[in-house]
Short mmCIF file of C-alpha atoms in Angstrom, two decimals:
data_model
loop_
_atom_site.label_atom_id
_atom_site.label_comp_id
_atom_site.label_asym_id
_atom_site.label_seq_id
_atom_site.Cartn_x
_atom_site.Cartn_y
_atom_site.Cartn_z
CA UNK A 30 33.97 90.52 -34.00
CA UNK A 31 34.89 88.33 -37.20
CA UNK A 32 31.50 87.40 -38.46
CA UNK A 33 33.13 85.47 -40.84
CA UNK A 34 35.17 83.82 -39.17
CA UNK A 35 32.50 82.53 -36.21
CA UNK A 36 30.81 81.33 -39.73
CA UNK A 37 33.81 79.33 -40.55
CA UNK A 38 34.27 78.07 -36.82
CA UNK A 39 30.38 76.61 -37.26
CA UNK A 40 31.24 74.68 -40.85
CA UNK A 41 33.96 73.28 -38.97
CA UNK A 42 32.53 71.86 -35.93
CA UNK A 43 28.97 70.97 -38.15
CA UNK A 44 31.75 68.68 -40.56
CA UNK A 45 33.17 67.28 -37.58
CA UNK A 46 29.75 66.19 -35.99
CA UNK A 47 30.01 68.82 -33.18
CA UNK A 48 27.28 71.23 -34.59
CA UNK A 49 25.13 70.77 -31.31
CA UNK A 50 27.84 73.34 -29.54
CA UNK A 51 25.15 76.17 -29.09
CA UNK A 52 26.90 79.47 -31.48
CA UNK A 53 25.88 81.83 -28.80
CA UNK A 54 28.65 79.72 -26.58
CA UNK A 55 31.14 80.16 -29.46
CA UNK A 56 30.68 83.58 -30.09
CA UNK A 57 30.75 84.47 -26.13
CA UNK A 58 34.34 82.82 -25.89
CA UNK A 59 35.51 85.02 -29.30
CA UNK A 60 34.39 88.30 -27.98
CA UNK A 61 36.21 87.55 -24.58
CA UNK A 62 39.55 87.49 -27.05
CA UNK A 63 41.05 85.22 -25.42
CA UNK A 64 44.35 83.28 -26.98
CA UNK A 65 43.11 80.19 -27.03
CA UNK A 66 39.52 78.16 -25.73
CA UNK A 67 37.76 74.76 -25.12
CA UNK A 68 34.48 73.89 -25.39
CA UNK A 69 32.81 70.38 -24.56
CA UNK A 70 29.96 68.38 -26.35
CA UNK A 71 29.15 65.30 -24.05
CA UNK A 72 26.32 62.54 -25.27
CA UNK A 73 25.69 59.11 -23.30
CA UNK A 74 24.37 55.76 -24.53
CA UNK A 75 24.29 52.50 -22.84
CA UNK A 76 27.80 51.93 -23.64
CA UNK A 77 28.83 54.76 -21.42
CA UNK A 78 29.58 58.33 -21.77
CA UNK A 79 31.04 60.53 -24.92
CA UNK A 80 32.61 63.67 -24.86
CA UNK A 81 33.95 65.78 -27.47
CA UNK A 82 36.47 68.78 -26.11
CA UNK A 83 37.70 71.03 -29.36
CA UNK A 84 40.61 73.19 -29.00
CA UNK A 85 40.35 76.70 -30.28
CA UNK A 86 43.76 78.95 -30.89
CA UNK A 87 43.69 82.87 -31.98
CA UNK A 88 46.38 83.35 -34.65
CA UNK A 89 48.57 86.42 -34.79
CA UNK A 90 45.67 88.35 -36.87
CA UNK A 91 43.18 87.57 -34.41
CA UNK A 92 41.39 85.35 -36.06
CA UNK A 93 40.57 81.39 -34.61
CA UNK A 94 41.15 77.93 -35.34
CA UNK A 95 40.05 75.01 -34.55
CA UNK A 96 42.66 72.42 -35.76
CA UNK A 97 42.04 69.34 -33.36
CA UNK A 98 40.04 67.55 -30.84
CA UNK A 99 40.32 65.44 -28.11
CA UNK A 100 37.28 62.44 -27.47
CA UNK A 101 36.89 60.91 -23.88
CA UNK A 102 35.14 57.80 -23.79
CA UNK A 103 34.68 56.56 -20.51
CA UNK A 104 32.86 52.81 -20.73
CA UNK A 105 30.60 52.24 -17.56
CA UNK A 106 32.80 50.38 -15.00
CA UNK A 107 36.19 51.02 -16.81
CA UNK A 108 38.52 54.03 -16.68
CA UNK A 109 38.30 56.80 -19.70
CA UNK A 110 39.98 56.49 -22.64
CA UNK A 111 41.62 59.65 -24.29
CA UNK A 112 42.36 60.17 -28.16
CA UNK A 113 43.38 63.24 -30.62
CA UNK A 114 42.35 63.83 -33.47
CA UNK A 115 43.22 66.55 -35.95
CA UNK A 116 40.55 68.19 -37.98
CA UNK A 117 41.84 68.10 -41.61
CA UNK A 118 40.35 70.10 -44.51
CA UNK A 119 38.20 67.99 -47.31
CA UNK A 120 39.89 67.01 -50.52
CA UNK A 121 38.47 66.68 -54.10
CA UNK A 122 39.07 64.07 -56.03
CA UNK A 123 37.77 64.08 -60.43
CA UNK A 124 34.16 62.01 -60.63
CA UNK A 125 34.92 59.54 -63.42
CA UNK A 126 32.48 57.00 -64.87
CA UNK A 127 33.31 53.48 -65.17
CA UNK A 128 36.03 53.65 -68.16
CA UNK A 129 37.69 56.02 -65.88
CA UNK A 130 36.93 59.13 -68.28
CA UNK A 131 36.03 62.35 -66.24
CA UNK A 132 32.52 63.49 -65.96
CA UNK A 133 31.81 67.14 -66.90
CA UNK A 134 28.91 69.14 -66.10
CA UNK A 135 26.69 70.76 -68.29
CA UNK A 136 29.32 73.57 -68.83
CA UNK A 137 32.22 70.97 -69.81
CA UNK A 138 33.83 71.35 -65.88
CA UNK A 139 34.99 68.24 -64.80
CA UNK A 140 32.64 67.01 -61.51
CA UNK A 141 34.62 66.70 -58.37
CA UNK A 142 33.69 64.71 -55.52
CA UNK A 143 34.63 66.40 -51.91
CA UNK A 144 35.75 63.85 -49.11
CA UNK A 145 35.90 64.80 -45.61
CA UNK A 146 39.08 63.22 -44.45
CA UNK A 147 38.35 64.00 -40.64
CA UNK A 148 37.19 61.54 -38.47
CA UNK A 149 33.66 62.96 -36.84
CA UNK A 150 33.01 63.25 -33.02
CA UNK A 151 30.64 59.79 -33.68
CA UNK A 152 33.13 57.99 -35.42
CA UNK A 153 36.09 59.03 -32.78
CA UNK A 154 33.02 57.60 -30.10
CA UNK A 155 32.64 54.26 -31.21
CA UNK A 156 36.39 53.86 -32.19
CA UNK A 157 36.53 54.72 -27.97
CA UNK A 158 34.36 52.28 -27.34
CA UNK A 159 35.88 49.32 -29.06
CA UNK A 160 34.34 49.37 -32.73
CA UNK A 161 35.69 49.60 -35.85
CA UNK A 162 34.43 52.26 -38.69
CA UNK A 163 34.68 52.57 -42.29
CA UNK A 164 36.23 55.37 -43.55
CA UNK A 165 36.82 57.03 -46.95
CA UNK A 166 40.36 59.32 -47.32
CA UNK A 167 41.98 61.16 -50.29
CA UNK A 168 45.42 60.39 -51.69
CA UNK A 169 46.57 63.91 -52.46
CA UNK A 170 48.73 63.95 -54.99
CA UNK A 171 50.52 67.43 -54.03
CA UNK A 172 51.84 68.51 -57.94
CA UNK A 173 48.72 67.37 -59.43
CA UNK A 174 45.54 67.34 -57.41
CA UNK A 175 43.19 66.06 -60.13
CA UNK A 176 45.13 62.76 -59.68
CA UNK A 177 43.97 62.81 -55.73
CA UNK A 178 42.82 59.21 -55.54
CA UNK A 179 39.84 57.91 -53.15
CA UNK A 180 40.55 54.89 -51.01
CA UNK A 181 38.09 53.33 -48.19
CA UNK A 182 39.54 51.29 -45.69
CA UNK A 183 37.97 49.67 -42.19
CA UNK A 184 39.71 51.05 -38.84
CA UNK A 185 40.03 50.08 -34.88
CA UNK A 186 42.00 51.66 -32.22
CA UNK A 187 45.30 49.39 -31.19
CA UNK A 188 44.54 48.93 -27.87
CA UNK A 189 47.54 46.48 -27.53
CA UNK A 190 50.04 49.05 -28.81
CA UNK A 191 50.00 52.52 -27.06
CA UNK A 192 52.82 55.34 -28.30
CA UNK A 193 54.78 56.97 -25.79
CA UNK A 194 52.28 59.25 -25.15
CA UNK A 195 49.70 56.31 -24.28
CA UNK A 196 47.62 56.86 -27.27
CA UNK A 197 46.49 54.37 -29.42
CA UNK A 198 47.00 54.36 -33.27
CA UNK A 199 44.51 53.43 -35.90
CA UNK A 200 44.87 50.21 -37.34
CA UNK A 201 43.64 49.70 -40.67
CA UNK A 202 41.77 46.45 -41.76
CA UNK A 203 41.24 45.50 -45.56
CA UNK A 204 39.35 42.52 -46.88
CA UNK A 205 36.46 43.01 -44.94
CA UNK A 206 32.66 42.80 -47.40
CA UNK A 207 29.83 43.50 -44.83
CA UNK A 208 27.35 43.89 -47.80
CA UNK A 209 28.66 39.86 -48.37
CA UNK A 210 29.53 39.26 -44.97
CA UNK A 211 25.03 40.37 -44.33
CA UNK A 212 24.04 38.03 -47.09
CA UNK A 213 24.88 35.23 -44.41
CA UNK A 214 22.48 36.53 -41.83
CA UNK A 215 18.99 36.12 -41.22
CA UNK A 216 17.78 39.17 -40.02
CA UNK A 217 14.59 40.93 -40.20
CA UNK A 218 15.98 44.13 -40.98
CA UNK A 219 17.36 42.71 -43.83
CA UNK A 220 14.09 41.97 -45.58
CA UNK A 221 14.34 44.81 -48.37
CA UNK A 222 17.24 46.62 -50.64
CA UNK A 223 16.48 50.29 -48.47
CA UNK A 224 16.75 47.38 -45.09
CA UNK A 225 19.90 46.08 -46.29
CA UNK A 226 21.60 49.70 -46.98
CA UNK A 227 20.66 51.20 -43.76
CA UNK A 228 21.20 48.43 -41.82
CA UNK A 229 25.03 48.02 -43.66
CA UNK A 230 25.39 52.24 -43.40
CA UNK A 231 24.58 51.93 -39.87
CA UNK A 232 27.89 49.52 -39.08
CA UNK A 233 30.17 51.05 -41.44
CA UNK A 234 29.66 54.08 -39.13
CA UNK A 235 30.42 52.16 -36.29
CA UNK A 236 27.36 52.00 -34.36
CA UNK A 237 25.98 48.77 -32.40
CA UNK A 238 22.80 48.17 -34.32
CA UNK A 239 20.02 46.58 -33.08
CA UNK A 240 18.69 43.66 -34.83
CA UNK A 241 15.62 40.94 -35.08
CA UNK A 242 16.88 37.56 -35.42
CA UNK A 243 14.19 35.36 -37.27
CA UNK A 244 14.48 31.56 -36.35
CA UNK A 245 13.73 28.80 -39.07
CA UNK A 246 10.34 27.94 -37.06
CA UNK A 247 9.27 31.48 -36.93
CA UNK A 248 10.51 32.93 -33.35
CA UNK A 249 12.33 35.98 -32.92
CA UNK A 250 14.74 37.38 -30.91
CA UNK A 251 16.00 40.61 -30.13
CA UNK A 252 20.11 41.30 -30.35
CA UNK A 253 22.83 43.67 -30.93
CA UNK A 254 25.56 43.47 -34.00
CA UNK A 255 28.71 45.15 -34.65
CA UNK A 256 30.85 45.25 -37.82
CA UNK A 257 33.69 42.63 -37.18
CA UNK A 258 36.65 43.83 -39.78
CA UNK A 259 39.35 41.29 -37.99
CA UNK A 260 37.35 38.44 -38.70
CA UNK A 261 36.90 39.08 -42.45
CA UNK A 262 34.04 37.26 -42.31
CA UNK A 263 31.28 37.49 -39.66
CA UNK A 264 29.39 40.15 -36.98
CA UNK A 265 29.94 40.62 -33.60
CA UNK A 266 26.70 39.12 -32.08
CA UNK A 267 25.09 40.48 -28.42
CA UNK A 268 22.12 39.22 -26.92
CA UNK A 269 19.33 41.72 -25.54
CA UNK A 270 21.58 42.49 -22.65
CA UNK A 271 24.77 43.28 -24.66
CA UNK A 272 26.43 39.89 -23.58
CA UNK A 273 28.49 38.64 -26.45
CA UNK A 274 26.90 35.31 -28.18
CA UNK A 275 30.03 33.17 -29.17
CA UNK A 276 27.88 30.42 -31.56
CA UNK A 277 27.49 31.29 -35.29
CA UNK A 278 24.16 32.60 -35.87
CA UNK A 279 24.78 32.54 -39.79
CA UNK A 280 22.33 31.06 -42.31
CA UNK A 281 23.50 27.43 -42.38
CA UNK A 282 25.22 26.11 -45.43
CA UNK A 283 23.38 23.32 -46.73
CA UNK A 284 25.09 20.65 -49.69
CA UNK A 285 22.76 20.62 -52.89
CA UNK A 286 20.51 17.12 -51.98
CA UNK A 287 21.10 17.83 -48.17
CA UNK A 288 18.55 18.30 -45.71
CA UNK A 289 19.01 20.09 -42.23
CA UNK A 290 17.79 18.43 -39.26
CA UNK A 291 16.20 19.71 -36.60
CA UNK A 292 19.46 19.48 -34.22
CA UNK A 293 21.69 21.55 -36.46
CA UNK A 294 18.61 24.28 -36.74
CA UNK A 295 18.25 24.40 -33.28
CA UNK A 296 22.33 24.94 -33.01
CA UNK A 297 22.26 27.81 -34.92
CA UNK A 298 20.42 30.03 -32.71
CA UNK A 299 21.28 28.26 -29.29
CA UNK A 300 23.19 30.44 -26.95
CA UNK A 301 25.82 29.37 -24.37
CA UNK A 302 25.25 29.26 -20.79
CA UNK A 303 28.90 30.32 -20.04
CA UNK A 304 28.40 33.56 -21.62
CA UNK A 305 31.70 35.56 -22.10
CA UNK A 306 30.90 39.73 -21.46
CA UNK A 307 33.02 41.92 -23.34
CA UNK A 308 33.10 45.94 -23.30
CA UNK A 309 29.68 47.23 -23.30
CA UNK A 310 28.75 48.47 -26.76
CA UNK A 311 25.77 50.42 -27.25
CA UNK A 312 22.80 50.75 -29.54
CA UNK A 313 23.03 53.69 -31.83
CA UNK A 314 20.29 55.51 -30.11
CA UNK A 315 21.59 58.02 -27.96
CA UNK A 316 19.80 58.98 -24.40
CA UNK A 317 20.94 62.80 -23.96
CA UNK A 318 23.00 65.40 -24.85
CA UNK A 319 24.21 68.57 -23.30
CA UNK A 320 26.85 70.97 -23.84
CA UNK A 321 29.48 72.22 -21.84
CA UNK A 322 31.84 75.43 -21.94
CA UNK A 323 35.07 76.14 -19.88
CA UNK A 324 37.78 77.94 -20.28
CA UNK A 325 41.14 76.68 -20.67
CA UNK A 326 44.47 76.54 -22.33
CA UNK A 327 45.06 74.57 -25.20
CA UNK A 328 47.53 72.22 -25.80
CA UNK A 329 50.93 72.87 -27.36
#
């Protein structure tokens, strides 16, 4: 067997977020020599259940691949959704400081910067279950790769426009500040500069993060926000129960020499009674995690 090449195989599925696929499963399926194996990593969270299935191909030399993956979501109550994703090598791009200049290490090599342009098994997750992620890709410029160029952009599945093949393409969403878009909240989390990263990390990953609204006379209450890219401008809001809260619970604007009276403070945390429920989105804790191996043929 290819020691090297099971090593490889591991960096691969540890980049793509799939390192809890015990080795001893990976190695088992190499030895057996087959042409081509799956494998499964499966978590579940409130929002339903997760699972990763990566496709492994033996080229002519014998040695294996692992090129793309396939994430099933499956939201509690609703029918499974089914994407591909291809596993793409990382890019470098030149580390420059802020007159654009290159910055060279102490042996006068310019410092490059290595972006991994695949989306991870978590990202590919939460994109199944309705949220939107921010990612960071390279601009490879093929004749000249120390003029690859770094660009971040927000992205959601288009669930209103399958392809012929009833997948759903990314959509990408610029325009969108959630460190601004957080200075308009008044959340407990948000209390510190370490608070505010996390907490601002924590949706740019995509995950439903949980969240302690403070009211103006002191009360508290528990909810659930997502990053909201289409809106430009605000959070997706759930109460304790993951039912969506459609009033703006934003830190009221108030005119210099204007006062805010108790009705408008009292609007700004009050909750509708005719509650709309959207997909269930969970909290980024996740409850368990188990992994699967079968064998199978991948796909063309």
């Amino acid at each position: 067997m290819n020691e090297k090449n099971v090593e490889y195989l591991g960096k691969q599925l540890f980049y793509t977020g799939m390192e809890d696929i015990p080795q001893e499963s990976l190695v088992r399926n190499i030895q057996e020599g087959k042409p081509g194996f799956v494998m499964e990593l499966i978590k579940e969270n409130i929002s339903g259940e997760a699972k990763g299935i990566p496709y492994f191909r033996q080229s002519d030399k014998g040695n294996y691949f692992f090129n793309n993956f396939d994430m099933v979501t499956t939201p509690k109550g609703l029918d499974p959704i089914i994407q591909s994703y291809w596993v793409r090598k990382a890019e470098p791009i030149i580390v420059k400081d802020a007159n654009g200049v290159p910055v060279k290490d102490e042996h006068g090599n310019e410092q490059k910067e290595w972006i991994n342009n695949t989306i991870t098994y978590a990202q590919a997750a939460n994109l199944g279950f309705g949220r939107a992620i921010n990612k960071t890709y390279v601009k490879v410029n093929k004749e000249d790769p120390s003029k690859n160029e770094k660009y971040n952009t927000w992205q959601v599945l288009d669930f209103k426009n399958p392809d012929a093949n009833g997948k759903y393409p990314l959509k990408n969403i610029s325009g969108y500040d959630i460190d601004k878009v957080l200075t308009e909240y008044n959340f407990k989390e948000l209390a510190t500069e370490k608070g505010v990263k996390d907490f601002s990390d924590s949706l740019k990953r995509g995950n439903c993060q949980s969240a302690t609204y403070v009211h103006p006379d002191g009360a508290v209450k528990k909810l659930y926000v997502e990053a909201h890219p289409l809106s430009k401008t605000s959070l997706k809001i759930y109460d304790a129960n993951m039912v969506r809260i459609n009033l703006s619970m934003k830190r009221p604007k108030i005119k210099e020499g204007q006062e805010l009276v108790p009705d408008q403070q009292q609007n700004q945390v009050e909750i509708k009674d005719n509650k709309v429920k959207e997909s269930l989105t969970p909290p980024p804790k996740e409850k368990t995690v188990r992994a699967k191996t079968k064998r199978g043929k991948s796909p063309a």
